[in-house]
XYZ file of C-alpha atoms in Angstrom:
483
model
C -15.145 6.289 -1.387
C -16.602 2.789 -1.217
C -15.696 0.555 -4.148
C -18.674 -0.383 -6.276
C -19.067 -4.150 -6.227
C -20.464 -5.740 -9.383
C -22.568 -8.897 -9.350
C -19.788 -10.734 -11.150
C -17.217 -9.721 -8.511
C -19.619 -10.659 -5.688
C -20.231 -14.151 -7.111
C -16.537 -14.631 -7.906
C -15.705 -13.638 -4.331
C -18.256 -16.153 -3.047
C -16.627 -18.861 -5.159
C -13.196 -17.934 -3.789
C -14.537 -18.182 -0.242
C -15.908 -21.645 -0.983
C -12.522 -22.732 -2.330
C -10.791 -21.344 0.747
C -13.132 -23.295 3.015
C -11.885 -26.443 1.275
C -8.259 -25.304 1.725
C -8.785 -24.587 5.441
C -10.382 -28.010 5.947
C -7.494 -29.606 4.039
C -5.054 -27.884 6.405
C -7.102 -29.146 9.369
C -6.979 -32.684 7.910
C -3.192 -32.413 7.547
C -2.876 -31.230 11.156
C -4.921 -34.203 12.369
C -2.758 -36.566 10.337
C 0.477 -35.142 11.743
C -0.706 -34.501 15.288
C -2.637 -37.636 16.228
C -1.442 -41.110 17.076
C -4.043 -42.549 14.703
C -4.616 -41.766 11.043
C -6.776 -38.770 10.186
C -9.573 -40.923 8.748
C -9.752 -42.984 11.951
C -9.793 -39.843 14.077
C -12.637 -38.388 11.997
C -14.661 -41.592 12.286
C -14.084 -41.781 16.059
C -14.776 -38.086 16.721
C -17.593 -37.101 14.323
C -19.005 -34.377 16.607
C -15.663 -32.582 16.844
C -15.117 -32.778 13.096
C -18.615 -31.493 12.327
C -18.085 -28.654 14.762
C -14.792 -27.664 13.067
C -16.395 -27.802 9.602
C -19.395 -25.754 10.734
C -17.144 -23.180 12.413
C -14.957 -22.773 9.327
C -18.032 -22.272 7.148
C -19.629 -19.844 9.632
C -16.433 -17.753 9.970
C -16.069 -17.670 6.179
C -19.655 -16.429 5.760
C -19.077 -13.818 8.458
C -15.873 -12.637 6.765
C -17.613 -12.457 3.392
C -20.353 -10.308 4.921
C -17.810 -8.002 6.526
C -15.922 -7.514 3.259
C -19.167 -7.044 1.328
C -20.455 -4.257 3.569
C -17.271 -2.716 4.987
C -14.297 -3.490 2.708
C -15.697 -4.099 -0.754
C -12.384 -2.958 -2.294
C -10.883 -6.300 -1.177
C -13.829 -8.346 -2.398
C -13.775 -6.542 -5.755
C -10.090 -7.304 -6.275
C -9.432 -11.011 -6.766
C -5.699 -10.593 -6.104
C -6.334 -8.893 -2.755
C -8.801 -11.618 -1.852
C -6.269 -14.341 -2.638
C -3.723 -12.442 -0.560
C -6.130 -12.338 2.398
C -6.760 -16.077 2.166
C -3.033 -16.783 1.808
C -2.334 -14.896 5.037
C -5.112 -16.698 6.937
C -4.120 -20.147 5.704
C -0.422 -19.502 6.299
C -1.112 -18.279 9.831
C -3.051 -21.415 10.716
C -0.344 -23.687 9.325
C 2.542 -21.794 10.977
C 0.788 -21.824 14.358
C 0.426 -25.587 14.037
C 4.073 -26.170 13.043
C 5.546 -24.002 15.807
C 3.109 -25.380 18.383
C 3.870 -29.002 17.543
C 7.621 -28.918 17.004
C 8.663 -26.223 19.521
C 6.006 -25.295 22.072
C 2.454 -23.975 22.148
C 3.681 -20.756 23.788
C 6.299 -20.203 21.052
C 3.744 -19.835 18.281
C 3.973 -16.650 16.121
C 0.818 -15.132 17.632
C 1.368 -11.616 16.233
C 2.471 -12.523 12.701
C -0.965 -12.595 11.089
C -2.139 -9.293 12.578
C 0.961 -7.263 11.644
C 0.938 -8.680 8.102
C -2.741 -7.781 7.686
C -2.240 -4.299 9.127
C 0.673 -3.642 6.749
C -0.841 -5.131 3.602
C -4.603 -4.712 3.994
C -5.078 -1.874 6.480
C -5.541 -1.505 10.233
C -9.351 -1.653 10.207
C -9.352 -4.882 8.193
C -6.580 -6.292 10.398
C -8.634 -5.785 13.568
C -11.535 -7.833 12.193
C -9.402 -10.525 10.565
C -7.376 -10.918 13.758
C -10.602 -11.861 15.563
C -11.405 -14.447 12.867
C -7.864 -15.835 13.078
C -8.058 -16.008 16.883
C -11.347 -17.926 16.880
C -10.134 -20.268 14.141
C -6.962 -21.195 16.032
C -8.904 -21.637 19.285
C -11.425 -23.966 17.625
C -8.609 -26.018 16.101
C -6.884 -26.152 19.496
C -9.812 -27.580 21.425
C -11.083 -29.954 18.737
C -8.008 -31.469 17.082
C -5.448 -30.820 19.806
C -3.413 -28.230 17.958
C -1.585 -27.364 21.180
C -0.090 -30.812 21.798
C -0.587 -34.462 21.005
C -2.336 -35.182 24.304
C -5.259 -33.327 25.781
C -4.399 -29.990 27.366
C -6.275 -28.254 30.135
C -8.843 -25.632 29.201
C -6.773 -22.815 30.740
C -3.983 -23.591 28.268
C -6.416 -23.200 25.369
C -7.716 -19.995 26.953
C -4.162 -18.679 27.216
C -3.686 -19.278 23.493
C -6.965 -17.488 22.749
C -6.042 -14.445 24.867
C -2.474 -14.218 23.574
C -3.502 -14.447 19.918
C -6.140 -11.754 20.294
C -4.232 -9.372 22.579
C -0.870 -9.701 20.806
C -2.535 -9.184 17.429
C -4.455 -6.153 18.648
C -1.317 -4.588 20.138
C 0.693 -4.822 16.904
C -2.203 -3.428 14.879
C -2.203 -0.380 17.169
C 1.491 0.334 16.522
C 1.683 -0.790 12.871
C 1.421 2.771 11.488
C 4.491 3.761 13.505
C 6.724 1.295 11.686
C 8.174 3.173 8.715
C 11.406 1.272 8.017
C 12.351 -2.394 8.066
C 14.780 -1.689 10.901
C 11.929 -0.307 12.997
C 10.201 -3.689 12.621
C 12.391 -4.867 15.500
C 10.150 -2.900 17.861
C 7.402 -5.462 17.141
C 9.257 -7.926 19.368
C 9.071 -5.629 22.392
C 5.413 -4.731 21.762
C 4.471 -8.413 21.574
C 6.427 -9.303 24.690
C 4.088 -7.258 26.896
C 0.794 -9.171 26.348
C 2.465 -12.548 25.772
C 4.593 -12.558 28.919
C 1.859 -10.980 31.027
C -0.789 -13.534 30.044
C 1.575 -16.491 30.404
C 2.690 -15.237 33.822
C -0.844 -14.705 35.120
C -2.046 -18.073 33.810
C 0.902 -19.862 35.423
C 0.283 -18.212 38.780
C -3.454 -18.913 38.754
C -3.658 -22.415 37.309
C -0.391 -24.297 37.879
C -1.281 -26.947 40.429
C 2.277 -28.036 41.215
C 3.005 -24.645 42.746
C 6.189 -24.372 40.684
C 6.350 -21.446 38.281
C 7.604 -22.679 34.903
C 9.972 -19.920 33.867
C 10.756 -21.714 30.626
C 7.277 -20.826 29.352
C 8.207 -17.136 29.489
C 11.215 -18.021 27.362
C 8.954 -19.768 24.856
C 6.703 -16.699 24.864
C 9.705 -14.499 24.026
C 10.526 -16.900 21.191
C 6.964 -16.512 19.909
C 7.405 -12.722 19.786
C 10.731 -13.139 18.008
C 9.331 -15.653 15.500
C 6.408 -13.300 14.716
C 8.819 -10.484 13.910
C 11.259 -12.600 11.900
C 8.454 -14.126 9.838
C 7.076 -10.641 9.181
C 10.462 -9.320 8.033
C 11.164 -12.374 5.843
C 7.740 -12.935 4.277
C 6.641 -9.315 3.790
C 9.003 -8.699 0.813
C 7.691 -11.923 -0.745
C 4.076 -10.740 -0.423
C 5.085 -7.300 -1.744
C 6.513 -8.963 -4.853
C 3.781 -11.572 -5.366
C 0.863 -9.188 -4.946
C 2.549 -5.907 -6.084
C 1.871 -4.376 -2.682
C 2.687 -0.737 -1.951
C 3.784 -0.913 1.653
C 5.577 2.017 3.265
C 8.806 -0.001 3.087
C 8.398 -0.658 -0.627
C 7.477 2.966 -1.315
C 10.647 4.237 0.319
C 12.765 1.750 -1.599
C 11.384 2.682 -5.019
C 11.714 6.439 -4.369
C 15.353 6.182 -3.292
C 17.889 7.786 -5.685
C 19.343 4.320 -6.292
C 16.051 2.911 -7.659
C 16.686 2.003 -11.349
C 14.175 4.376 -12.969
C 15.006 7.229 -10.575
C 18.709 6.772 -11.253
C 18.148 6.811 -15.009
C 15.805 9.819 -14.819
C 18.421 11.768 -12.898
C 21.091 10.904 -15.470
C 19.265 11.482 -18.766
C 16.636 14.072 -17.723
C 17.994 16.049 -14.754
C 15.510 18.873 -15.266
C 12.586 16.457 -15.104
C 14.092 14.774 -12.047
C 14.360 18.096 -10.193
C 10.808 18.962 -11.223
C 9.604 15.574 -9.909
C 11.347 16.135 -6.574
C 9.590 19.487 -6.099
C 6.256 18.022 -7.233
C 6.653 15.135 -4.773
C 7.200 17.559 -1.883
C 4.184 19.658 -2.848
C 1.979 16.627 -3.492
C 2.943 15.099 -0.140
C 1.984 18.331 1.641
C -1.354 18.429 -0.193
C -2.059 14.784 0.622
C -1.410 15.411 4.301
C -3.676 18.472 4.217
C -6.696 16.545 2.883
C -6.060 13.272 4.735
C -4.799 11.263 1.776
C -1.952 8.692 1.849
C 1.124 10.943 1.785
C 3.691 8.161 1.247
C 1.807 6.798 -1.758
C 1.271 10.312 -3.147
C 4.971 11.078 -2.825
C 5.941 7.902 -4.701
C 3.402 8.530 -7.471
C 4.746 12.075 -7.871
C 8.292 10.792 -8.259
C 7.219 8.553 -11.144
C 4.581 10.736 -12.825
C 6.963 12.073 -15.517
C 9.302 9.100 -15.773
C 8.215 8.617 -19.412
C 10.316 11.644 -20.354
C 13.342 9.349 -20.139
C 12.504 8.182 -23.674
C 12.949 11.615 -25.337
C 14.309 13.948 -22.640
C 15.476 16.703 -25.030
C 11.916 17.255 -26.209
C 10.863 18.731 -22.872
C 11.605 22.313 -21.841
C 13.104 21.563 -18.444
C 15.827 19.427 -20.051
C 16.664 21.823 -22.914
C 19.448 24.397 -22.954
C 19.337 27.151 -25.585
C 17.914 25.181 -28.481
C 14.319 23.965 -28.762
C 14.074 20.887 -30.985
C 10.361 21.508 -31.564
C 11.302 24.432 -33.842
C 12.032 21.865 -36.561
C 8.842 19.851 -36.092
C 5.210 20.318 -37.043
C 2.862 21.214 -34.174
C 0.980 17.937 -34.555
C 4.158 15.846 -34.345
C 5.353 17.888 -31.351
C 2.033 17.365 -29.570
C 2.227 13.633 -30.248
C 5.745 13.466 -28.756
C 4.724 15.467 -25.695
C 1.630 13.400 -24.895
C 3.474 10.112 -25.471
C 5.395 10.583 -22.213
C 2.359 9.448 -20.214
C 2.112 6.167 -22.131
C 5.895 5.719 -22.089
C 5.900 6.284 -18.334
C 3.239 3.632 -17.723
C 5.133 1.196 -19.965
C 8.458 1.754 -18.174
C 6.846 1.373 -14.756
C 5.213 -1.923 -15.748
C 8.454 -3.139 -17.328
C 10.207 -2.649 -13.991
C 7.405 -4.648 -12.291
C 6.536 -1.669 -10.154
C 3.006 -1.370 -8.688
C 0.182 -0.765 -11.162
C -0.956 2.309 -9.240
C 2.158 4.245 -10.264
C 1.498 3.430 -13.917
C -2.126 4.561 -13.531
C -1.079 7.951 -12.123
C 1.574 8.383 -14.837
C -1.045 7.984 -17.560
C -3.801 9.946 -15.760
C -1.956 13.026 -14.481
C -2.671 15.019 -17.666
C -6.154 13.573 -18.126
C -7.597 14.725 -21.468
C -6.193 18.250 -21.240
C -5.248 20.083 -24.438
C -1.572 20.783 -25.143
C -2.290 24.476 -25.576
C 1.125 25.679 -26.802
C 1.147 23.477 -29.903
C -2.586 23.888 -30.487
C -2.087 27.660 -30.596
C 0.932 27.216 -32.858
C -1.110 25.073 -35.243
C -3.903 27.675 -35.339
C -1.409 30.286 -36.482
C -0.178 28.046 -39.290
C -3.554 27.272 -40.877
C -6.759 29.027 -41.858
C -8.942 25.936 -41.522
C -10.478 24.340 -38.455
C -8.263 22.124 -36.329
C -9.509 19.345 -34.094
C -8.421 19.946 -30.510
C -8.460 16.174 -29.970
C -5.317 15.948 -32.098
C -3.626 18.267 -29.602
C -4.902 16.751 -26.373
C -3.795 13.992 -24.046
C -5.686 10.741 -24.512
C -6.542 10.233 -20.835
C -8.165 8.764 -18.892
C -8.906 11.596 -16.474
C -7.770 11.099 -12.841
C -9.469 8.136 -11.183
C -8.197 8.854 -7.657
C -7.620 11.862 -5.425
C -3.881 11.201 -5.611
C -3.892 11.439 -9.422
C -5.913 14.667 -9.143
C -3.428 16.130 -6.642
C -0.516 15.371 -8.952
C -2.358 16.815 -11.955
C -2.792 20.115 -10.087
C 0.649 20.232 -8.481
C 2.418 19.323 -11.726
C 0.780 22.220 -13.569
C 1.190 24.643 -10.647
C 4.908 23.990 -10.214
C 5.595 24.506 -13.914
C 3.361 27.593 -14.206
C 4.831 29.274 -11.123
C 8.294 29.235 -12.680
C 7.094 31.755 -15.270
C 5.333 33.957 -12.705
C 7.096 37.300 -12.307
C 5.826 38.234 -8.829
C 5.632 35.051 -6.740
C 3.696 36.288 -3.730
C 1.384 33.829 -1.937
C -1.654 35.731 -3.229
C -0.459 35.615 -6.850
C 0.465 31.950 -6.613
C -2.898 31.063 -5.050
C -4.703 32.991 -7.787
C -2.673 31.130 -10.418
C -3.377 27.736 -8.838
C -7.051 28.650 -8.511
C -7.250 29.407 -12.216
C -5.555 26.101 -13.062
C -8.033 24.196 -10.890
C -10.992 26.072 -12.355
C -9.823 25.275 -15.869
C -9.623 21.578 -15.032
C -13.081 21.627 -13.451
C -14.498 23.221 -16.609
C -12.810 20.525 -18.696
C -14.346 17.744 -16.541
C -11.009 16.416 -15.315
C -12.254 15.556 -11.813
C -15.537 13.839 -12.656
C -14.204 10.307 -12.077
C -12.464 10.856 -8.744
C -13.990 11.607 -5.357
C -12.213 14.912 -4.796
C -14.397 17.658 -3.308
C -14.437 21.432 -3.659
C -13.232 21.641 -0.077
C -10.271 19.409 -0.987
C -9.470 21.597 -3.986
C -9.545 24.762 -1.860
C -7.184 23.214 0.687
C -4.891 21.998 -2.086
C -4.789 25.471 -3.638
C -3.805 27.107 -0.341
C -1.257 24.418 0.485
C 0.443 24.777 -2.892
C 0.528 28.575 -2.551
C 2.152 28.385 0.882
C 4.639 25.719 -0.162
C 5.649 27.338 -3.454
C 6.096 30.694 -1.736
C 8.757 28.990 0.361
C 10.394 27.315 -2.636
C 10.486 30.449 -4.808
C 11.004 33.049 -2.097
C 12.759 36.265 -2.999
C 16.448 36.722 -2.198
C 18.479 39.831 -1.443
C 20.681 41.192 -4.217
C 24.336 40.553 -3.501
C 26.596 43.656 -3.770
C 28.836 43.694 -6.834
C 32.131 44.152 -5.026
C 35.359 42.495 -6.145
C 37.505 41.313 -3.284
C 41.216 41.256 -3.928
C 43.479 38.350 -3.089
C 44.722 38.272 0.500
C 48.341 39.086 1.030
């Protein structure tokens, strides 16, 4: 669903673009100062047409990018942090290409760094467009302020840089979704080598006038592929931390058993931990079935009940024979039960984990009533009781992932008490849970469809049938000790 862009966000985004134009021009000024034999001011005065062209190009590309984000990726424009992140990547790419081009070689520049960072942090569709903007920007800087080298280069050398930047970036965007671990990032080197070495080789054969093939340029090209990968591996964790990004690498790290909150949950609330593991498996299957982000869904499921760490003995799955709620009033019990959503969000934020996990933790029960204690309170009084005092405070799910976890969480718990766990019975149970939540307006703020809900219901039924399948009864025969 497209993010609704307010007028305030649109104008703030426009202001941020204007500021970034100034930053890009400042970087260009710095490159002129470092790269020319004369001072930057003298170069500008002596080459006004080139400078005007660079300024006009930067402004035009910025306007074009703003239009693209406005119409196609408003979720970035509506989020000031994501916008700053996008600008940081673009500015950093321009500066790094200058540094490597000046102090090593033009062919050793990290051509693929920007594209793989954008694909990982912003998405593949956004990366394809931004890679084109980055390619044009570097090309314009090359031909107007001699980014390639201190003396004028031939046009074919600039063309080689243009082709390599675009083709290398496009190649890594294509394979970005295949990279699931940091170790697999090494494959980026080999993917980049193909377009870089091929273009350098062809350009050398076609345009080298001396007739001598400069093999060293292929070595510089290999260095460029290596630098792109190393920069990606080094700077990605920094961007993950600075902008609270939920990359696939970060998601796998925070769902590992050694992650602080997961480790504590397993120690103090083992029943809740086991429940979360099952919920994560079911939620991941449901996400895959409806085309949602399965890695993100799995992580959110792991953390949805982490608030139970605060008072683990108050929740059924962590109790033994004694129920501590027997000594408490229904209202106090309900307050303790619903507090785990707020506690979960607080613990997640305290650990500086992504905000999305905290949102799901507080939304996965929506504004549902805590029926057990509401019924208990009704039995203890003759007067009317406000259901609001026995309901979660919400908000209701804001995303499809939160809705999936709301359904799966209830289904997994309810199925445990089901006597005959056939697929038909489980699907009927899940259907009733979904219908109840529809009637209570729990899905009004997320873009989940009836088709999605039907698929989720069937997926849960199939998965839970496998988890709670029947077993044969073992014969009660005592085997004596072997002689």
